[in-house]
Amino acid sequence: MTQGPTSLLPVWARTTARRPRTRHHALHATTADAMEGEDAHHRPSSSSSRPFLSGLCAAALRRKPLSSRTATATSSEGLVRQLGVLELVLIGIGASIGAGIFVITGTVARDAGPGVTISFILAGAACVLNALCYAELASRFPAVVGGAYLYTYAAFNELTAFLVFTQLMIDYHIGAASIARSLASYFIQFLELIPSVKGNVPSWIGHGEEFFGGVVSVNILAPILLVILTVILCRGVKESSTVNTFMTTLKIIIVIVVVFAGVFEVDVSNWSPFMPNGFKAVVTGSTVVFFAYVGFDAVANSAEEAKRPQRDLPIGILGSLLVCVILYVAVCLVITGMVPYTLLGEDAPLAEAFSAKGLKFVTVLISIGAVAGLTTTLLVGLYVQSRLYLGLGRDGLLPSTFAKVHPTLHTPLHSQIWVGFVAAVLAGLFNVQALSHILSVGTLTGYSVVSACVITLRWSDKATNSRSIGSMSIWQEGVLCLVIVALCGFIAGISYRFSYAIAFIIVAFLIAIVASFALQFRQVYVPVEAPRFSCPGVPMVPVVSVFFNMFLFAQLHEEAWYRFVILSVIAVGVYAGYGQYYSVPSTSDRSSVAYHGVPSEAP
């Protein structure tokens, strides 16, 4: 079967054909309609003339019919393609490796023992499954901003894409504010190394001071740091990439130095027993350290600023993850070999281990590495948020001000300032670190949906009308199977977490296998055309990814589940009141911004 340049058009075209055509869509090719498209951000779409509920359902089920070609207009506005493969790899590493590498390894080792190394390997393997899915979609899609939101919009529908965005945004906003407060605290600790400063810095400057019974926690330094990073990001992707490259390279060098310094202090007898609390503790540890790898998806959101997106994005995603796996495993082996796992501290285990060996100069390097790690994680997080807001602004799901790109700086100035402002307010007035137990919901949601997108976008037109069951189409049957796999993963995770009977896990696993076989044998899959990256083992690799992501979702705090439900309800309300009227999914060709220096192989 001969496919178009992206192999995605048949799916979108099939969806567009089934969608009721309004007057706005019917005049899509006319000059008058082209003028209408320019005003689409400023007035409701024609769906507002329908009854509310039917209009909401029709709008919510729309998919984004992206063009197979990338806009190449010569407008002076647009993002600039300046990121090469090295910069993309460093963006992924910068987003993933923070201060946690010096803390979480020792914390998990307290339970898993030296087997924490296996925990990181298992978590890394699970992340590789997600990364393979991201790499395929990043390679196949037009090189524009959006990431998980864009993939969901094309593969499923508009409402699901908006829900994915809102869940991701809460993670990013709270995470950025929390990291900023941690960075401020580290900065004050550095200043207090000076004897005249130690003990003389008010807590409200960098550590945070609570007022009104803890409702407000004032921190002055955190917003200042956020303003500085926001200014750097507003200046341009070249400037922010330079800062990220320097800081990420610095922390990689520090981690390597720490590892080599620790190798000579390793006592192999400390590795025995390797799994003192059994394999279950190792598996539990893998669910904790999984989030230490989160960040490679930031590379996918750099698509519009990559020089050669089709080739470099998959390399950036998978390359950054591979480097993180190697560094994490090396640190685990060193820290558990230097000191018996029972003696590792909770707050700064790596630094304490080197201090116990008399290598205090290494603890200084660890502190510097922690600051560099927090800085790059915060910088990349702010960068990714602004690009996601830019994508929704272009599609009309958010006000058009978020879609504006500065004509000379070529950055989404309004989106970037908004992101910095929200993070600064949260970091300056609230102890958002107390909300850490409700984080990671958006990440796991996004990973699960992206893995499902790989499957649905591979389905061929040949399966559409040939083997349906009753009134259910073969496409709907496939989506139902994906939902069943996700639910089975969640049920298995709940059963594992609360130590229910093993029978529940076995039954959930068997049902997931049946659904997987249905996906394997009742769908026709189209291979990805060279030279685009192709996720191997479709649909099984994405299915395993969905199952494990939902298994991890079940390990989150109960309040995280409440947050997922409450935020989803709020998001549906926002979409119903605004997004459904102003969305412009069918005008992507006309509303595409110009790309400067678009490579010839860009999709």
JSON list of N, CA and C in Angstrom, two decimals, residues 325-373:
[
{"chain": "A", "resi": 325, "resn": "VAL", "atom": "N", "xyz": [20.82, 6.50, 31.69]},
{"chain": "A", "resi": 325, "resn": "VAL", "atom": "CA", "xyz": [20.87, 5.14, 32.24]},
{"chain": "A", "resi": 325, "resn": "VAL", "atom": "C", "xyz": [22.29, 4.80, 32.68]},
{"chain": "A", "resi": 326, "resn": "ILE", "atom": "N", "xyz": [23.27, 5.08, 31.85]},
{"chain": "A", "resi": 326, "resn": "ILE", "atom": "CA", "xyz": [24.67, 4.76, 32.16]},
{"chain": "A", "resi": 326, "resn": "ILE", "atom": "C", "xyz": [25.12, 5.50, 33.42]},
{"chain": "A", "resi": 327, "resn": "LEU", "atom": "N", "xyz": [24.81, 6.80, 33.51]},
{"chain": "A", "resi": 327, "resn": "LEU", "atom": "CA", "xyz": [25.24, 7.60, 34.66]},
{"chain": "A", "resi": 327, "resn": "LEU", "atom": "C", "xyz": [24.57, 7.12, 35.94]},
{"chain": "A", "resi": 328, "resn": "TYR", "atom": "N", "xyz": [23.28, 6.84, 35.88]},
{"chain": "A", "resi": 328, "resn": "TYR", "atom": "CA", "xyz": [22.56, 6.39, 37.07]},
{"chain": "A", "resi": 328, "resn": "TYR", "atom": "C", "xyz": [23.10, 5.05, 37.57]},
{"chain": "A", "resi": 329, "resn": "VAL", "atom": "N", "xyz": [23.32, 4.10, 36.67]},
{"chain": "A", "resi": 329, "resn": "VAL", "atom": "CA", "xyz": [23.80, 2.78, 37.06]},
{"chain": "A", "resi": 329, "resn": "VAL", "atom": "C", "xyz": [25.20, 2.90, 37.66]},
{"chain": "A", "resi": 330, "resn": "ALA", "atom": "N", "xyz": [26.05, 3.73, 37.06]},
{"chain": "A", "resi": 330, "resn": "ALA", "atom": "CA", "xyz": [27.41, 3.91, 37.58]},
{"chain": "A", "resi": 330, "resn": "ALA", "atom": "C", "xyz": [27.40, 4.49, 39.00]},
{"chain": "A", "resi": 331, "resn": "VAL", "atom": "N", "xyz": [26.54, 5.49, 39.23]},
{"chain": "A", "resi": 331, "resn": "VAL", "atom": "CA", "xyz": [26.45, 6.09, 40.56]},
{"chain": "A", "resi": 331, "resn": "VAL", "atom": "C", "xyz": [25.93, 5.07, 41.57]},
{"chain": "A", "resi": 332, "resn": "CYS", "atom": "N", "xyz": [24.96, 4.27, 41.18]},
{"chain": "A", "resi": 332, "resn": "CYS", "atom": "CA", "xyz": [24.41, 3.25, 42.09]},
{"chain": "A", "resi": 332, "resn": "CYS", "atom": "C", "xyz": [25.49, 2.24, 42.51]},
{"chain": "A", "resi": 333, "resn": "LEU", "atom": "N", "xyz": [26.26, 1.75, 41.55]},
{"chain": "A", "resi": 333, "resn": "LEU", "atom": "CA", "xyz": [27.30, 0.78, 41.87]},
{"chain": "A", "resi": 333, "resn": "LEU", "atom": "C", "xyz": [28.35, 1.38, 42.80]},
{"chain": "A", "resi": 334, "resn": "VAL", "atom": "N", "xyz": [28.69, 2.64, 42.59]},
{"chain": "A", "resi": 334, "resn": "VAL", "atom": "CA", "xyz": [29.71, 3.28, 43.41]},
{"chain": "A", "resi": 334, "resn": "VAL", "atom": "C", "xyz": [29.22, 3.50, 44.84]},
{"chain": "A", "resi": 335, "resn": "ILE", "atom": "N", "xyz": [28.03, 4.08, 44.97]},
{"chain": "A", "resi": 335, "resn": "ILE", "atom": "CA", "xyz": [27.56, 4.44, 46.30]},
{"chain": "A", "resi": 335, "resn": "ILE", "atom": "C", "xyz": [27.28, 3.21, 47.17]},
{"chain": "A", "resi": 336, "resn": "THR", "atom": "N", "xyz": [26.76, 2.13, 46.58]},
{"chain": "A", "resi": 336, "resn": "THR", "atom": "CA", "xyz": [26.49, 0.93, 47.36]},
{"chain": "A", "resi": 336, "resn": "THR", "atom": "C", "xyz": [27.75, 0.12, 47.60]},
{"chain": "A", "resi": 337, "resn": "GLY", "atom": "N", "xyz": [28.79, 0.37, 46.80]},
{"chain": "A", "resi": 337, "resn": "GLY", "atom": "CA", "xyz": [30.07, -0.31, 47.01]},
{"chain": "A", "resi": 337, "resn": "GLY", "atom": "C", "xyz": [30.95, 0.40, 48.02]},
{"chain": "A", "resi": 338, "resn": "MET", "atom": "N", "xyz": [30.77, 1.71, 48.16]},
{"chain": "A", "resi": 338, "resn": "MET", "atom": "CA", "xyz": [31.60, 2.48, 49.10]},
{"chain": "A", "resi": 338, "resn": "MET", "atom": "C", "xyz": [31.18, 2.27, 50.55]},
{"chain": "A", "resi": 339, "resn": "VAL", "atom": "N", "xyz": [29.87, 2.25, 50.78]},
{"chain": "A", "resi": 339, "resn": "VAL", "atom": "CA", "xyz": [29.33, 2.20, 52.14]},
{"chain": "A", "resi": 339, "resn": "VAL", "atom": "C", "xyz": [28.24, 1.15, 52.19]},
{"chain": "A", "resi": 340, "resn": "PRO", "atom": "N", "xyz": [28.14, 0.36, 53.27]},
{"chain": "A", "resi": 340, "resn": "PRO", "atom": "CA", "xyz": [27.01, -0.57, 53.40]},
{"chain": "A", "resi": 340, "resn": "PRO", "atom": "C", "xyz": [25.69, 0.18, 53.27]},
{"chain": "A", "resi": 341, "resn": "TYR", "atom": "N", "xyz": [24.77, -0.41, 52.55]},
{"chain": "A", "resi": 341, "resn": "TYR", "atom": "CA", "xyz": [23.52, 0.30, 52.24]},
{"chain": "A", "resi": 341, "resn": "TYR", "atom": "C", "xyz": [22.76, 0.72, 53.49]},
{"chain": "A", "resi": 342, "resn": "THR", "atom": "N", "xyz": [22.96, 0.00, 54.60]},
{"chain": "A", "resi": 342, "resn": "THR", "atom": "CA", "xyz": [22.26, 0.33, 55.85]},
{"chain": "A", "resi": 342, "resn": "THR", "atom": "C", "xyz": [22.76, 1.63, 56.46]},
{"chain": "A", "resi": 343, "resn": "LEU", "atom": "N", "xyz": [23.93, 2.08, 56.05]},
{"chain": "A", "resi": 343, "resn": "LEU", "atom": "CA", "xyz": [24.51, 3.30, 56.63]},
{"chain": "A", "resi": 343, "resn": "LEU", "atom": "C", "xyz": [24.31, 4.53, 55.76]},
{"chain": "A", "resi": 344, "resn": "LEU", "atom": "N", "xyz": [23.64, 4.37, 54.64]},
{"chain": "A", "resi": 344, "resn": "LEU", "atom": "CA", "xyz": [23.42, 5.50, 53.75]},
{"chain": "A", "resi": 344, "resn": "LEU", "atom": "C", "xyz": [22.40, 6.46, 54.36]},
{"chain": "A", "resi": 345, "resn": "GLY", "atom": "N", "xyz": [22.68, 7.75, 54.25]},
{"chain": "A", "resi": 345, "resn": "GLY", "atom": "CA", "xyz": [21.78, 8.76, 54.80]},
{"chain": "A", "resi": 345, "resn": "GLY", "atom": "C", "xyz": [20.57, 8.96, 53.90]},
{"chain": "A", "resi": 346, "resn": "GLU", "atom": "N", "xyz": [19.61, 9.74, 54.40]},
{"chain": "A", "resi": 346, "resn": "GLU", "atom": "CA", "xyz": [18.37, 9.99, 53.68]},
{"chain": "A", "resi": 346, "resn": "GLU", "atom": "C", "xyz": [18.44, 11.27, 52.83]},
{"chain": "A", "resi": 347, "resn": "ASP", "atom": "N", "xyz": [19.11, 12.30, 53.35]},
{"chain": "A", "resi": 347, "resn": "ASP", "atom": "CA", "xyz": [19.09, 13.61, 52.69]},
{"chain": "A", "resi": 347, "resn": "ASP", "atom": "C", "xyz": [20.18, 13.77, 51.64]},
{"chain": "A", "resi": 348, "resn": "ALA", "atom": "N", "xyz": [21.41, 13.40, 51.99]},
{"chain": "A", "resi": 348, "resn": "ALA", "atom": "CA", "xyz": [22.53, 13.57, 51.06]},
{"chain": "A", "resi": 348, "resn": "ALA", "atom": "C", "xyz": [23.41, 12.33, 51.12]},
{"chain": "A", "resi": 349, "resn": "PRO", "atom": "N", "xyz": [22.92, 11.18, 50.69]},
{"chain": "A", "resi": 349, "resn": "PRO", "atom": "CA", "xyz": [23.65, 9.92, 50.87]},
{"chain": "A", "resi": 349, "resn": "PRO", "atom": "C", "xyz": [24.99, 9.89, 50.14]},
{"chain": "A", "resi": 350, "resn": "LEU", "atom": "N", "xyz": [25.04, 10.43, 48.95]},
{"chain": "A", "resi": 350, "resn": "LEU", "atom": "CA", "xyz": [26.28, 10.38, 48.18]},
{"chain": "A", "resi": 350, "resn": "LEU", "atom": "C", "xyz": [27.35, 11.25, 48.82]},
{"chain": "A", "resi": 351, "resn": "ALA", "atom": "N", "xyz": [26.97, 12.46, 49.23]},
{"chain": "A", "resi": 351, "resn": "ALA", "atom": "CA", "xyz": [27.92, 13.36, 49.89]},
{"chain": "A", "resi": 351, "resn": "ALA", "atom": "C", "xyz": [28.41, 12.77, 51.20]},
{"chain": "A", "resi": 352, "resn": "GLU", "atom": "N", "xyz": [27.50, 12.16, 51.97]},
{"chain": "A", "resi": 352, "resn": "GLU", "atom": "CA", "xyz": [27.89, 11.57, 53.24]},
{"chain": "A", "resi": 352, "resn": "GLU", "atom": "C", "xyz": [28.83, 10.39, 53.04]},
{"chain": "A", "resi": 353, "resn": "ALA", "atom": "N", "xyz": [28.62, 9.63, 51.97]},
{"chain": "A", "resi": 353, "resn": "ALA", "atom": "CA", "xyz": [29.48, 8.48, 51.70]},
{"chain": "A", "resi": 353, "resn": "ALA", "atom": "C", "xyz": [30.91, 8.94, 51.43]},
{"chain": "A", "resi": 354, "resn": "PHE", "atom": "N", "xyz": [31.08, 9.99, 50.67]},
{"chain": "A", "resi": 354, "resn": "PHE", "atom": "CA", "xyz": [32.43, 10.49, 50.38]},
{"chain": "A", "resi": 354, "resn": "PHE", "atom": "C", "xyz": [33.04, 11.15, 51.60]},
{"chain": "A", "resi": 355, "resn": "SER", "atom": "N", "xyz": [32.22, 11.82, 52.41]},
{"chain": "A", "resi": 355, "resn": "SER", "atom": "CA", "xyz": [32.75, 12.42, 53.64]},
{"chain": "A", "resi": 355, "resn": "SER", "atom": "C", "xyz": [33.27, 11.35, 54.58]},
{"chain": "A", "resi": 356, "resn": "ALA", "atom": "N", "xyz": [32.55, 10.22, 54.65]},
{"chain": "A", "resi": 356, "resn": "ALA", "atom": "CA", "xyz": [32.98, 9.12, 55.51]},
{"chain": "A", "resi": 356, "resn": "ALA", "atom": "C", "xyz": [34.32, 8.54, 55.07]},
{"chain": "A", "resi": 357, "resn": "LYS", "atom": "N", "xyz": [34.64, 8.68, 53.79]},
{"chain": "A", "resi": 357, "resn": "LYS", "atom": "CA", "xyz": [35.90, 8.18, 53.25]},
{"chain": "A", "resi": 357, "resn": "LYS", "atom": "C", "xyz": [36.99, 9.26, 53.27]},
{"chain": "A", "resi": 358, "resn": "GLY", "atom": "N", "xyz": [36.68, 10.43, 53.82]},
{"chain": "A", "resi": 358, "resn": "GLY", "atom": "CA", "xyz": [37.66, 11.50, 53.90]},
{"chain": "A", "resi": 358, "resn": "GLY", "atom": "C", "xyz": [37.84, 12.29, 52.62]},
{"chain": "A", "resi": 359, "resn": "LEU", "atom": "N", "xyz": [36.93, 12.12, 51.65]},
{"chain": "A", "resi": 359, "resn": "LEU", "atom": "CA", "xyz": [37.02, 12.83, 50.37]},
{"chain": "A", "resi": 359, "resn": "LEU", "atom": "C", "xyz": [36.06, 14.02, 50.37]},
{"chain": "A", "resi": 360, "resn": "LYS", "atom": "N", "xyz": [36.33, 14.98, 51.25]},
{"chain": "A", "resi": 360, "resn": "LYS", "atom": "CA", "xyz": [35.40, 16.10, 51.40]},
{"chain": "A", "resi": 360, "resn": "LYS", "atom": "C", "xyz": [35.37, 17.01, 50.18]},
{"chain": "A", "resi": 361, "resn": "PHE", "atom": "N", "xyz": [36.47, 17.03, 49.40]},
{"chain": "A", "resi": 361, "resn": "PHE", "atom": "CA", "xyz": [36.48, 17.88, 48.21]},
{"chain": "A", "resi": 361, "resn": "PHE", "atom": "C", "xyz": [35.44, 17.39, 47.19]},
{"chain": "A", "resi": 362, "resn": "VAL", "atom": "N", "xyz": [35.16, 16.09, 47.22]},
{"chain": "A", "resi": 362, "resn": "VAL", "atom": "CA", "xyz": [34.15, 15.54, 46.31]},
{"chain": "A", "resi": 362, "resn": "VAL", "atom": "C", "xyz": [32.77, 16.03, 46.69]},
{"chain": "A", "resi": 363, "resn": "THR", "atom": "N", "xyz": [32.53, 16.22, 47.99]},
{"chain": "A", "resi": 363, "resn": "THR", "atom": "CA", "xyz": [31.22, 16.72, 48.42]},
{"chain": "A", "resi": 363, "resn": "THR", "atom": "C", "xyz": [30.95, 18.12, 47.89]},
{"chain": "A", "resi": 364, "resn": "VAL", "atom": "N", "xyz": [32.02, 18.92, 47.73]},
{"chain": "A", "resi": 364, "resn": "VAL", "atom": "CA", "xyz": [31.85, 20.25, 47.13]},
{"chain": "A", "resi": 364, "resn": "VAL", "atom": "C", "xyz": [31.43, 20.11, 45.67]},
{"chain": "A", "resi": 365, "resn": "LEU", "atom": "N", "xyz": [32.07, 19.19, 44.95]},
{"chain": "A", "resi": 365, "resn": "LEU", "atom": "CA", "xyz": [31.69, 18.94, 43.56]},
{"chain": "A", "resi": 365, "resn": "LEU", "atom": "C", "xyz": [30.24, 18.46, 43.46]},
{"chain": "A", "resi": 366, "resn": "ILE", "atom": "N", "xyz": [29.83, 17.63, 44.41]},
{"chain": "A", "resi": 366, "resn": "ILE", "atom": "CA", "xyz": [28.45, 17.13, 44.40]},
{"chain": "A", "resi": 366, "resn": "ILE", "atom": "C", "xyz": [27.48, 18.29, 44.58]},
{"chain": "A", "resi": 367, "resn": "SER", "atom": "N", "xyz": [27.81, 19.24, 45.45]},
{"chain": "A", "resi": 367, "resn": "SER", "atom": "CA", "xyz": [26.95, 20.41, 45.66]},
{"chain": "A", "resi": 367, "resn": "SER", "atom": "C", "xyz": [26.85, 21.25, 44.39]},
{"chain": "A", "resi": 368, "resn": "ILE", "atom": "N", "xyz": [28.00, 21.43, 43.73]},
{"chain": "A", "resi": 368, "resn": "ILE", "atom": "CA", "xyz": [28.00, 22.19, 42.47]},
{"chain": "A", "resi": 368, "resn": "ILE", "atom": "C", "xyz": [27.18, 21.46, 41.41]},
{"chain": "A", "resi": 369, "resn": "GLY", "atom": "N", "xyz": [27.36, 20.15, 41.34]},
{"chain": "A", "resi": 369, "resn": "GLY", "atom": "CA", "xyz": [26.59, 19.36, 40.38]},
{"chain": "A", "resi": 369, "resn": "GLY", "atom": "C", "xyz": [25.11, 19.42, 40.65]},
{"chain": "A", "resi": 370, "resn": "ALA", "atom": "N", "xyz": [24.73, 19.45, 41.94]},
{"chain": "A", "resi": 370, "resn": "ALA", "atom": "CA", "xyz": [23.32, 19.54, 42.28]},
{"chain": "A", "resi": 370, "resn": "ALA", "atom": "C", "xyz": [22.72, 20.86, 41.81]},
{"chain": "A", "resi": 371, "resn": "VAL", "atom": "N", "xyz": [23.47, 21.96, 42.00]},
{"chain": "A", "resi": 371, "resn": "VAL", "atom": "CA", "xyz": [23.00, 23.28, 41.55]},
{"chain": "A", "resi": 371, "resn": "VAL", "atom": "C", "xyz": [22.88, 23.30, 40.03]},
{"chain": "A", "resi": 372, "resn": "ALA", "atom": "N", "xyz": [23.89, 22.77, 39.34]},
{"chain": "A", "resi": 372, "resn": "ALA", "atom": "CA", "xyz": [23.84, 22.74, 37.87]},
{"chain": "A", "resi": 372, "resn": "ALA", "atom": "C", "xyz": [22.67, 21.88, 37.40]},
{"chain": "A", "resi": 373, "resn": "GLY", "atom": "N", "xyz": [22.44, 20.76, 38.09]},
{"chain": "A", "resi": 373, "resn": "GLY", "atom": "CA", "xyz": [21.34, 19.89, 37.70]},
{"chain": "A", "resi": 373, "resn": "GLY", "atom": "C", "xyz": [19.99, 20.54, 37.88]}
]
